[in-house]
C-alpha positions as a Python dict, from the first residue, in 0.01 Angstrom:
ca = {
    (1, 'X'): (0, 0, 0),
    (2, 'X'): (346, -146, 151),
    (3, 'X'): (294, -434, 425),
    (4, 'X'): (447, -223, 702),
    (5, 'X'): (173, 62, 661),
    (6, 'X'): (-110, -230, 673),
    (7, 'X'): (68, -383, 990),
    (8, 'X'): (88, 5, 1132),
    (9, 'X'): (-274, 81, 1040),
    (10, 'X'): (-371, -217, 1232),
    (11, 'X'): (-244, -122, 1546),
    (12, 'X'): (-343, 209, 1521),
    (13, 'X'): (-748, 84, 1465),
    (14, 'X'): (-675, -202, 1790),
    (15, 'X'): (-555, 126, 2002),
    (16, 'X'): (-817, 343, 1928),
    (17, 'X'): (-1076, 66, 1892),
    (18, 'X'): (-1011, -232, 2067),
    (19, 'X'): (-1162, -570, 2039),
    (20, 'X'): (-1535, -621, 2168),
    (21, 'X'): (-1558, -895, 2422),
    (22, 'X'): (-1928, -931, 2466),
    (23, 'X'): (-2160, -1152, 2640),
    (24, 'X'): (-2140, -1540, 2591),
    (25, 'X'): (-2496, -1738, 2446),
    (26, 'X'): (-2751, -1781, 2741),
    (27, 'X'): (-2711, -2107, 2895),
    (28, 'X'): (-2887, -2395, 2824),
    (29, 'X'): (-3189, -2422, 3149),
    (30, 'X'): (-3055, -2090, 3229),
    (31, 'X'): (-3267, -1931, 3570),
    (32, 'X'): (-3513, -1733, 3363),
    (33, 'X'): (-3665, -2021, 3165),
    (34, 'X'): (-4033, -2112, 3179),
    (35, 'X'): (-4108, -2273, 3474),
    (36, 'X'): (-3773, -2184, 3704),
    (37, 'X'): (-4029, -1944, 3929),
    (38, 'X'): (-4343, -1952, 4094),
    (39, 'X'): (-4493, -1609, 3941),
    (40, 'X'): (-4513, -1421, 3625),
    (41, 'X'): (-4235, -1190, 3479),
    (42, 'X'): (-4466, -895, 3436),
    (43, 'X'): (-4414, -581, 3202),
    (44, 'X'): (-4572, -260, 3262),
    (45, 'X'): (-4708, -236, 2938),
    (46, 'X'): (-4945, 108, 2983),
    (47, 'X'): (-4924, 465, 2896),
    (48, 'X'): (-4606, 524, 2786),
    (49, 'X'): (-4444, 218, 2799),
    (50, 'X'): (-4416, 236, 2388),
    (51, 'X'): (-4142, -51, 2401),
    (52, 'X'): (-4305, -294, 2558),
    (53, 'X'): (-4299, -490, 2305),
    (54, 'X'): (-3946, -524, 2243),
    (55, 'X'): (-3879, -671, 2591),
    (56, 'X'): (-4157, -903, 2491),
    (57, 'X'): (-4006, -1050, 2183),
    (58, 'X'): (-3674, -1067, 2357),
    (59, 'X'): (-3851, -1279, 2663),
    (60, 'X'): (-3997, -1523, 2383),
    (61, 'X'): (-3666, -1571, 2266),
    (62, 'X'): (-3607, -1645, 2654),
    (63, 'X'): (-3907, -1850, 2660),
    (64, 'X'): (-3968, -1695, 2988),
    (65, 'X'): (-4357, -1678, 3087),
    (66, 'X'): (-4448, -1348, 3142),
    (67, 'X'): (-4783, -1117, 3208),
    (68, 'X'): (-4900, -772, 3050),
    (69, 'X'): (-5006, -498, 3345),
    (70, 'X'): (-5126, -176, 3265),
    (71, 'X'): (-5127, 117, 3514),
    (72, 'X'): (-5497, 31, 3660),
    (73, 'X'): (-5356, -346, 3667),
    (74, 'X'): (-5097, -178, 3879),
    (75, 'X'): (-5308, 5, 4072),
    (76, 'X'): (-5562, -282, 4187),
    (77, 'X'): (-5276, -550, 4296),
    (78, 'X'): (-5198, -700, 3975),
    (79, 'X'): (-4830, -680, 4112),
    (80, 'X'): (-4931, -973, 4357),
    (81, 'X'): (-4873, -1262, 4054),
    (82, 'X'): (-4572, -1115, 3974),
    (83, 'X'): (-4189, -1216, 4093),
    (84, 'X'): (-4063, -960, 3933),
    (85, 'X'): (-4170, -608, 3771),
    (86, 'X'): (-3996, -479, 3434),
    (87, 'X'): (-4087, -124, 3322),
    (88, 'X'): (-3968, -82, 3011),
    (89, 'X'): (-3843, 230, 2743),
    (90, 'X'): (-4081, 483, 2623),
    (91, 'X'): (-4228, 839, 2723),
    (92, 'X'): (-4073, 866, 3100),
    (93, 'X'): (-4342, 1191, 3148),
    (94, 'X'): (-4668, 942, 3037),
    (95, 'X'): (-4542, 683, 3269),
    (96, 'X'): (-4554, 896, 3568),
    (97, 'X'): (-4901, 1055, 3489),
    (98, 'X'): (-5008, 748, 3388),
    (99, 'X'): (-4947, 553, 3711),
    (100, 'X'): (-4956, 810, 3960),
    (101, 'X'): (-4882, 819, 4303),
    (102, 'X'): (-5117, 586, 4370),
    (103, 'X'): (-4895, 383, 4143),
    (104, 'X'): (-4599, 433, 4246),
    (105, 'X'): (-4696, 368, 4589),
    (106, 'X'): (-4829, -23, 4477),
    (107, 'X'): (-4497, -35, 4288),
    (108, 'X'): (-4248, 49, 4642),
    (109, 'X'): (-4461, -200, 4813),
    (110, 'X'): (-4377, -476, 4560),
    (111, 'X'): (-4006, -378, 4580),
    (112, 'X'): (-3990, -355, 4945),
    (113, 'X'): (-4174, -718, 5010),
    (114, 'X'): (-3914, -902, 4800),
    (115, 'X'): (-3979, -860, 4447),
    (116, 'X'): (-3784, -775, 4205),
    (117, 'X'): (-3765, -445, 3969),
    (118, 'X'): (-3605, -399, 3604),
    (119, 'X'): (-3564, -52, 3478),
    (120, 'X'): (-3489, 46, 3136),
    (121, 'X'): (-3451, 349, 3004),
    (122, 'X'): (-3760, 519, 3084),
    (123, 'X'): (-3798, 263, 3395),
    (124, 'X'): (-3489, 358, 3451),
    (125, 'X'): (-3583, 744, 3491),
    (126, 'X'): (-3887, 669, 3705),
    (127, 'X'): (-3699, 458, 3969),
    (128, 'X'): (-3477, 746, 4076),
    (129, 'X'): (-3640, 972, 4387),
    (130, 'X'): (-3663, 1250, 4118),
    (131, 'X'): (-3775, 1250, 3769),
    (132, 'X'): (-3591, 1414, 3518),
    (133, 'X'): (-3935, 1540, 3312),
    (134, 'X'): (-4064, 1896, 3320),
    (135, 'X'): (-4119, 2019, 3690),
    (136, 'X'): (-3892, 1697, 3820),
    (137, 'X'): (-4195, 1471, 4030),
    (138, 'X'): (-4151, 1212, 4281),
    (139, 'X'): (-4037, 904, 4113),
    (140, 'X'): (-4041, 560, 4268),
    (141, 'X'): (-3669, 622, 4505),
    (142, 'X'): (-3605, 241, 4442),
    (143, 'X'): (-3253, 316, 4410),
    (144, 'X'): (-3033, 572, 4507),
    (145, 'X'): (-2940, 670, 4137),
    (146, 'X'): (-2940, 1037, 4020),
    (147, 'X'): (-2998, 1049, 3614),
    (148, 'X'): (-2909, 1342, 3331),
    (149, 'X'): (-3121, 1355, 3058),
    (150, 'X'): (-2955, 1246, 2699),
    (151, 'X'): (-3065, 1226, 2407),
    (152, 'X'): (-2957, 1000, 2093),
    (153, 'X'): (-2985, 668, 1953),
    (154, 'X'): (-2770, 412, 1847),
    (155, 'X'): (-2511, 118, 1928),
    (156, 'X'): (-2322, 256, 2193),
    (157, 'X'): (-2009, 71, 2370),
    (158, 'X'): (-1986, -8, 2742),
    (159, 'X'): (-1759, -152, 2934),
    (160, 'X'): (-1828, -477, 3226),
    (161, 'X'): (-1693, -305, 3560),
    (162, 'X'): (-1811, -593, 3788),
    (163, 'X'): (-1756, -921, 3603),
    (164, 'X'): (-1823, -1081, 3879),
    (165, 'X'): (-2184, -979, 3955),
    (166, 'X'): (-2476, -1241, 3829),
    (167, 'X'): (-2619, -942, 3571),
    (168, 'X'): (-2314, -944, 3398),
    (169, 'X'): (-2202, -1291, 3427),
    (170, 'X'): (-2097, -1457, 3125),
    (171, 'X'): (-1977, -1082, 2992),
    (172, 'X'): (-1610, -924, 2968),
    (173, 'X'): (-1485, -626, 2840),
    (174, 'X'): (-1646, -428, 2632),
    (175, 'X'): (-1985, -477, 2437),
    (176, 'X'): (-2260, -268, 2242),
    (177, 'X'): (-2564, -242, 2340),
    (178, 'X'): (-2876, -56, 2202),
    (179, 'X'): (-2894, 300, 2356),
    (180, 'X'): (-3223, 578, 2288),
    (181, 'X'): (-3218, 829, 2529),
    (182, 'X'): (-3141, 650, 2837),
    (183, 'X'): (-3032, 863, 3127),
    (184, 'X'): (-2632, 873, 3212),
    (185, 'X'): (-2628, 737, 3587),
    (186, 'X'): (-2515, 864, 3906),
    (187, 'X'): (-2481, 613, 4161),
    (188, 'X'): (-2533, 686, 4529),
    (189, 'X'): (-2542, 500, 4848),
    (190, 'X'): (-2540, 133, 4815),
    (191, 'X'): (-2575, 47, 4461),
    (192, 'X'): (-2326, -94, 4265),
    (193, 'X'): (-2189, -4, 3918),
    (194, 'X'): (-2200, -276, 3667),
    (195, 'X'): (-2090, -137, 3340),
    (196, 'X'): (-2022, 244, 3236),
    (197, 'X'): (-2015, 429, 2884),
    (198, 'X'): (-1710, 477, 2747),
    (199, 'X'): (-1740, 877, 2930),
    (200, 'X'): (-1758, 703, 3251),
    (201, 'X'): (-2094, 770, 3338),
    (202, 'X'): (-2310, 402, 3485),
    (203, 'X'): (-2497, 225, 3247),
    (204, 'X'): (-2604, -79, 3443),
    (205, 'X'): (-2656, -46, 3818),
    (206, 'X'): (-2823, -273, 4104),
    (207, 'X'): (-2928, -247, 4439),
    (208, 'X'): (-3200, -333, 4700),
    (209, 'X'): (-3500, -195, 4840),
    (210, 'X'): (-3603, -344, 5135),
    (211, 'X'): (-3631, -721, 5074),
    (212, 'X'): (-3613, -656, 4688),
    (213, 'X'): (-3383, -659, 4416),
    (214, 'X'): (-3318, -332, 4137),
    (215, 'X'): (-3165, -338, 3853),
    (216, 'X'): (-3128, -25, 3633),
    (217, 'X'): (-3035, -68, 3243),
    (218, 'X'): (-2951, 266, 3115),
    (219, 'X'): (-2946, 132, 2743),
    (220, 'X'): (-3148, -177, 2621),
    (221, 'X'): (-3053, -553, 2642),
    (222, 'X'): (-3344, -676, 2488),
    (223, 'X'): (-3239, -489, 2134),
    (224, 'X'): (-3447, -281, 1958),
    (225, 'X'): (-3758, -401, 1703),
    (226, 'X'): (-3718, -40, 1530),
    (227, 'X'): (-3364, 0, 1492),
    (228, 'X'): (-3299, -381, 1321),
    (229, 'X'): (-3127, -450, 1654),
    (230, 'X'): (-3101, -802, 1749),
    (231, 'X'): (-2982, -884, 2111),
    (232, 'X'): (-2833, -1242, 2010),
    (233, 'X'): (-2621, -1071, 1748),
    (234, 'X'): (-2518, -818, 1951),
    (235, 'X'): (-2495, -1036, 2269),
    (236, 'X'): (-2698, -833, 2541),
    (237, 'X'): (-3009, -1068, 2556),
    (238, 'X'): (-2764, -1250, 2813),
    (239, 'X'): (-2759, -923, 3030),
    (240, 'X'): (-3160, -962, 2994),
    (241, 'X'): (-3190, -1292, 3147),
    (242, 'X'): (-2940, -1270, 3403),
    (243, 'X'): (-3140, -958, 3543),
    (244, 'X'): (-3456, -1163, 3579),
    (245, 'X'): (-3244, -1441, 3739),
    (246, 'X'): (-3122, -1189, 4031),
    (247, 'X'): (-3400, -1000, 4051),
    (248, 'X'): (-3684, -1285, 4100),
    (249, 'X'): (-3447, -1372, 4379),
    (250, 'X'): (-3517, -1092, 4651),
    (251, 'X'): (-3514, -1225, 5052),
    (252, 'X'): (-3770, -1448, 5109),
    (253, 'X'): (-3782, -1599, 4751),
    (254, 'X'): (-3607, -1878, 4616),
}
């Protein structure tokens, strides 16, 4: 093969595919380490919330201190050691039964006296007004976010559309991240679009809820256990801790 076709090839793959930027390393002392706040980092780790665990391993890596609740946890005030609340992937139709209205109720509260909630996929689905699960229930309406149902699984690319925002700091361009069935986001009134798919649709999204901060990961920083996924390699465990940095820091807490 002559040089000129390998020089032409090359261009051809850098228009059609160009360069990933990704996310820098997590900074040394970043705001999520162990100690940096008051309260836990809690995980809703109960019906349904089959990827629990993977958020887990990735806040090791943080070496962020963080607390297990379950939906009766939930239910009974567990939320009130907590700065922030991360509900994490797995079967969005379990998590609603599972925690109820009752649930959901303890959850707004939370939200609305200045902590902090992390969606991800399935967290993700529940936060919106409406549930995208047979018969569409009540979800949390944390965020004005409307969600369609995909399905698939996979690296998928997105693009940083606010570099400037502390969830993305530290990121440029465009990046994969780990994507199973996450919803494609429409963003209403007040919330802000952090990074899209590569069809345009919102992939990361924040806003506030009373005296709390949201933030809604379509896809999943913190990797994936099952799929070989490691969020260092990939460099989305840097979205994961700037998320608990912003949203451990609603009004009132410092």
């Amino acid at each position: 093969m002559s040089g000129r076709r390998v020089r032409w090839m090359s261009i051809c793959l850098l228009l059609f595919f160009p360069a990933l930027s990704g996310c820098a390393p997590p900074p040394e002392g970043g705001g999520a380490k162990r100690g940096a706040m008051d309260k836990f980092v809690c995980i809703y780790t109960g019906a349904g919330a089959v990827l629990a665990k993977d958020v887990e391993v990735a806040l090791d890596r943080l070496a962020v201190l963080y607390r297990e609740l379950d939906e009766r946890d939930i239910r009974e005030g567990g939320l009130g050691s907590c700065a922030l609340l991360i509900v994490p992937g797995g079967y969005t139709a379990q998590c609603v039964d599972a925690l109820g209205e009752e649930g959901f109720q303890r959850i707004r509260e939370f939200v609305a006296g200045g902590g902090g909630y992390i969606g991800i996929c399935a967290g993700a689905y529940i936060a919106a007004r409406r549930v995208e699960v047979p018969g569409r229930p009540a979800g949390l309406g944390v965020i004005e976010i409307e969600n369609e149902r995909r399905a698939g699984k996979g690296l998928k690319r997105i693009r940083i559309a606010k570099g400037e925002h502390p969830v993305v700091e530290g990121c440029d361009g465009e990046l994969e991240i780990w994507y199973q069935n996450g919803p494609m986001i429409g963003a209403g009134q007040g919330v802000e679009v952090l990074a899209v798919y590569e069809g345009g649709s919102a992939a990361i999204v924040c806003s506030t809820y009373g005296r709390g901060r949201v933030v809604i990961f379509s896809p999943h920083p913190e990797g994936s256990l099952e799929g070989g996924v490691d969020p260092r390699r990939v460099g989305t465990l840097r979205l994961l801790e700037n998320a608990i940095a912003f949203a451990s820091k609603g009004e009132g807490r410092r």
